[in-house]
Short mmCIF file of C-alpha atoms in Angstrom, two decimals:
data_model
loop_
_atom_site.label_atom_id
_atom_site.label_comp_id
_atom_site.label_asym_id
_atom_site.label_seq_id
_atom_site.Cartn_x
_atom_site.Cartn_y
_atom_site.Cartn_z
CA GLN A 241 -13.26 -15.14 -3.13
CA VAL A 242 -11.35 -13.01 -1.11
CA GLN A 243 -7.94 -12.80 -2.33
CA LEU A 244 -6.49 -9.51 -0.43
CA VAL A 245 -7.38 -8.49 2.78
CA GLU A 246 -6.10 -5.33 4.26
CA SER A 247 -6.04 -4.58 8.35
CA GLY A 248 -4.29 -2.02 10.38
CA GLY A 249 -5.95 1.15 9.71
CA GLY A 250 -7.49 3.54 12.52
CA VAL A 251 -7.48 7.18 13.89
CA VAL A 252 -4.58 8.69 14.83
CA GLN A 253 -3.07 12.18 15.77
CA ALA A 254 -1.31 14.00 13.36
CA GLY A 255 2.50 12.99 14.05
CA GLY A 256 1.29 9.57 15.00
CA SER A 257 2.21 5.95 13.43
CA LEU A 258 0.18 3.08 12.08
CA ARG A 259 1.25 -0.23 10.53
CA LEU A 260 -0.83 -1.54 7.85
CA SER A 261 -0.89 -5.25 6.85
CA CYS A 262 -2.11 -6.91 3.77
CA ALA A 263 -2.75 -10.53 3.67
CA ALA A 264 -2.79 -12.12 -0.06
CA SER A 265 -3.60 -15.39 -1.17
CA GLY A 266 -0.24 -17.11 -2.87
CA SER A 267 -1.06 -16.78 -6.38
CA ILE A 268 -1.33 -13.06 -5.95
CA PHE A 269 1.72 -12.65 -4.06
CA SER A 270 3.64 -14.80 -6.39
CA ILE A 271 3.64 -11.69 -8.89
CA ASN A 272 6.95 -9.86 -8.57
CA THR A 273 5.91 -6.59 -7.31
CA MET A 274 3.33 -5.55 -4.59
CA ALA A 275 2.40 -2.02 -3.86
CA TRP A 276 0.07 0.26 -1.45
CA TYR A 277 -2.18 2.57 -3.06
CA ARG A 278 -4.77 4.89 -1.28
CA GLN A 279 -7.70 6.90 -2.12
CA ALA A 280 -9.31 9.82 -0.38
CA PRO A 281 -12.64 11.02 -0.56
CA GLY A 282 -13.30 12.85 -3.95
CA LYS A 283 -9.49 12.20 -5.12
CA GLN A 284 -8.32 9.68 -7.46
CA ARG A 285 -6.58 6.45 -6.30
CA GLU A 286 -2.82 7.24 -5.86
CA LEU A 287 0.24 5.04 -6.02
CA VAL A 288 1.78 4.95 -2.55
CA ALA A 289 4.90 2.58 -2.36
CA GLN A 290 5.87 -0.73 -4.17
CA ILE A 291 8.25 -3.41 -3.76
CA THR A 292 9.33 -6.13 -5.34
CA ARG A 293 9.75 -9.65 -4.49
CA GLU A 294 13.60 -9.50 -3.94
CA GLY A 295 12.91 -5.91 -1.84
CA ILE A 296 13.56 -3.53 -4.02
CA THR A 297 11.44 -0.54 -3.11
CA ASN A 298 10.07 2.92 -4.31
CA TYR A 299 7.82 5.60 -2.91
CA ALA A 300 5.96 8.58 -4.00
CA ASP A 301 7.31 11.72 -3.13
CA PHE A 302 4.89 12.53 -0.80
CA VAL A 303 5.54 9.68 1.48
CA LYS A 304 9.44 9.41 1.39
CA GLY A 305 11.23 9.42 4.81
CA ARG A 306 8.08 8.67 6.54
CA PHE A 307 6.38 5.26 5.05
CA THR A 308 8.34 1.97 4.95
CA ILE A 309 7.16 -0.60 2.75
CA SER A 310 8.03 -4.24 3.25
CA ARG A 311 6.97 -7.74 2.84
CA ASP A 312 7.28 -11.48 4.50
CA ASN A 313 7.25 -13.70 1.56
CA ALA A 314 6.88 -16.70 3.67
CA LYS A 315 3.60 -15.11 5.14
CA ASN A 316 2.18 -13.83 1.92
CA THR A 317 2.10 -10.45 3.52
CA LEU A 318 2.62 -6.81 2.74
CA TYR A 319 3.33 -4.09 5.10
CA LEU A 320 3.28 -0.35 5.33
CA GLN A 321 4.68 1.16 7.97
CA MET A 322 3.38 4.71 8.43
CA ASN A 323 5.33 7.34 10.91
CA SER A 324 5.00 11.31 11.01
CA LEU A 325 1.20 10.88 9.68
CA LYS A 326 -0.34 14.18 8.36
CA PRO A 327 -3.69 14.93 7.93
CA GLU A 328 -3.36 14.62 4.13
CA ASP A 329 -2.49 10.74 4.67
CA THR A 330 -6.34 10.52 5.39
CA ALA A 331 -7.35 7.85 3.27
CA VAL A 332 -8.45 4.31 2.34
CA TYR A 333 -5.40 2.18 1.68
CA TYR A 334 -5.32 -0.59 -0.63
CA CYS A 335 -2.70 -3.47 -1.46
CA LYS A 336 -2.17 -4.47 -5.12
CA PRO A 337 0.08 -6.44 -7.23
CA VAL A 338 1.44 -4.38 -10.03
CA ARG A 339 3.70 -4.12 -13.22
CA THR A 340 5.71 -1.28 -14.57
CA PHE A 341 5.56 -0.42 -18.45
CA GLY A 342 7.58 2.46 -19.66
CA GLY A 343 8.38 3.73 -16.18
CA ILE A 344 4.71 3.91 -14.98
CA THR A 345 3.05 1.52 -12.61
CA PHE A 346 -0.24 -0.10 -13.49
CA PRO A 347 -2.30 -2.09 -11.14
CA ILE A 348 -2.80 -5.66 -12.62
CA ALA A 349 -6.41 -6.29 -13.39
CA GLY A 350 -8.60 -7.91 -10.93
CA SER A 351 -10.81 -7.29 -7.71
CA TRP A 352 -9.46 -4.74 -5.32
CA GLY A 353 -9.83 -5.60 -1.54
CA GLN A 354 -11.73 -3.89 1.16
CA GLY A 355 -9.27 -1.37 2.04
CA THR A 356 -8.34 -0.27 5.44
CA GLN A 357 -9.33 3.40 6.71
CA VAL A 358 -6.72 5.71 7.99
CA THR A 359 -7.40 8.83 9.45
CA VAL A 360 -5.27 11.49 10.84
CA SER A 361 -6.69 14.28 13.07
CA SER A 362 -5.02 17.68 13.34
#
């Protein structure tokens, strides 16, 4: 069954903006921390940002000041507002529940969603 559905991706010019959404099942969204990951062709999947149920956020250095992660617990939905997009932001973006151990964030075991493609042209 589908439990994570990402949407909102598209093709934009450098400097543009996109807002991604992730609809999650209640059982998944009940997990304390949700995150956005991304994976570009030929590269490893990388953590972009994370947010706790209470709204505490953390961002990768390469998106600080440009991206904003948020969530609507009543709607079981995760968001990623992406501004000042760069060509290197081009990737498939995924949402995922996560846990942190020893200061390192790990995705919780389970299927990944389809992801949503973000393409930034120069």
